[in-house]
Amino acid sequence: MKQGTQGSAGTGNAAAGPAGEAAQGRFRVPAQPTAQDTDRPCGTERDRRPGAEGATARGEHTHGEPALPLPRRRPAVQRSSVRGQILAALRTALVTGDLCPGEVYSAPVLAERFGVSATPVREAMQQLTLEGAVEVVPNRGFRVIERGARELAELAEVRALIEVPVMLRLARTVPAARWAELRPLAEATVRAASSGCRATYAETDRAFHGAVLGLAGNEQLVRIAEDLHRRAQWPLVGSTPGTRGRAELIADAHEHTALLDALIAGDLEVVRSLVGEHFNGAS
């Protein structure tokens, strides 16, 4: 798995900064895409005006931080799952680079962009703090962690240490029919890669790997591997959104289908070679 990498400048309390100018109209509040969603263009949404909620919370300054892109179209947030939708949207923004490494974002300003109160946004950001994506900046908000190539390489190494032995063991024990059931997930990664939407590809990539590891019947393994996988998809400091092109995503996705073909055929040597290449090529 090769891993990867801002939107109309939002209205609100933040002044427009480089991040807001560099990417127009991409920040949104979607439910995370599924395999059935991968044929849709990235970013299709309904009309919605930003809400007036999200007044400045005590102790959080909203002036001087980079403005986040305000979507022209997005679905209405379902109040019953608002925290989950905000968390999903923020995770997507990390993958696409809409949340820039090193920049500080306050919950009230983010809340105004989403049209919700600051509470679910703050809760979602606190979850991202636990995941290592952001850190708390007292009296200001949350800073997106700056990651370098060394950290990415270390994540790839740890993932390989965990996933490769499991995949090789499963290749010897799981019948061909079970592997064949994963074909739709592998094909979904190819469609997502072809669309060029990094967020959609990241989701389908994690879904495929999670399904493979799920055959081991170890929930802790799947949970730990997914966390490492998600971290590996965050952009590096100084990287430009979209640096990883569609061709590279497609090549990565086709490794999934080739691996699945080898697993179905029971060709352990090809499986070993493909799995090694898949992780060694992580970037």
Coordinates of N, CA and C in Angstrom, one line a residue, residues 167 170 174 178-179 181-183 185-186 204-217 222:
M167 N -1.0 -12.7 6.4 CA -1.5 -13.0 5.0 C -0.9 -14.3 4.5
L170 N -2.8 -17.1 6.2 CA -4.1 -17.2 5.7 C -4.1 -17.8 4.3
V174 N -7.0 -20.6 4.2 CA -8.3 -20.1 3.7 C -8.6 -20.7 2.4
R178 N -13.5 -18.5 -0.1 CA -13.5 -17.4 0.8 C -12.8 -16.2 0.2
W179 N -11.7 -16.5 -0.5 CA -10.9 -15.4 -1.1 C -11.8 -14.8 -2.2
E181 N -14.8 -14.3 -2.3 CA -15.8 -13.4 -1.8 C -15.3 -11.9 -1.6
L182 N -14.0 -11.8 -1.6 CA -13.4 -10.5 -1.5 C -13.2 -9.7 -2.8
R183 N -13.6 -10.4 -3.9 CA -13.4 -9.8 -5.2 C -14.0 -8.4 -5.3
L185 N -14.5 -6.1 -3.2 CA -13.7 -5.1 -2.4 C -12.4 -4.8 -3.2
A186 N -11.8 -5.8 -3.8 CA -10.6 -5.5 -4.6 C -10.9 -4.7 -5.8
T204 N -11.6 2.6 0.5 CA -11.7 1.2 -0.1 C -10.4 0.4 0.2
D205 N -9.2 1.1 0.2 CA -8.0 0.4 0.5 C -8.0 -0.2 1.9
R206 N -8.5 0.6 2.9 CA -8.6 0.1 4.2 C -9.6 -1.0 4.3
A207 N -10.7 -0.9 3.6 CA -11.7 -1.9 3.6 C -11.2 -3.3 3.1
F208 N -10.4 -3.2 2.0 CA -9.9 -4.5 1.5 C -8.9 -5.1 2.4
H209 N -8.0 -4.3 2.9 CA -7.0 -4.9 3.9 C -7.7 -5.4 5.2
G210 N -8.7 -4.6 5.6 CA -9.4 -5.1 6.8 C -10.1 -6.4 6.6
A211 N -10.7 -6.6 5.4 CA -11.4 -7.8 5.1 C -10.5 -9.0 5.1
V212 N -9.3 -8.8 4.5 CA -8.3 -9.9 4.4 C -7.9 -10.3 5.8
L213 N -7.5 -9.3 6.6 CA -7.1 -9.6 8.0 C -8.2 -10.1 8.8
G214 N -9.4 -9.7 8.5 CA -10.6 -10.2 9.3 C -10.7 -11.7 9.2
L215 N -10.2 -12.3 8.1 CA -10.3 -13.8 8.0 C -9.5 -14.5 9.1
A216 N -8.6 -13.8 9.8 CA -7.8 -14.4 10.8 C -8.7 -14.5 12.1
G217 N -9.8 -13.9 12.2 CA -10.7 -14.0 13.3 C -10.2 -13.3 14.6
V222 N -7.2 -6.6 13.7 CA -7.8 -5.8 12.7 C -7.9 -4.3 13.1

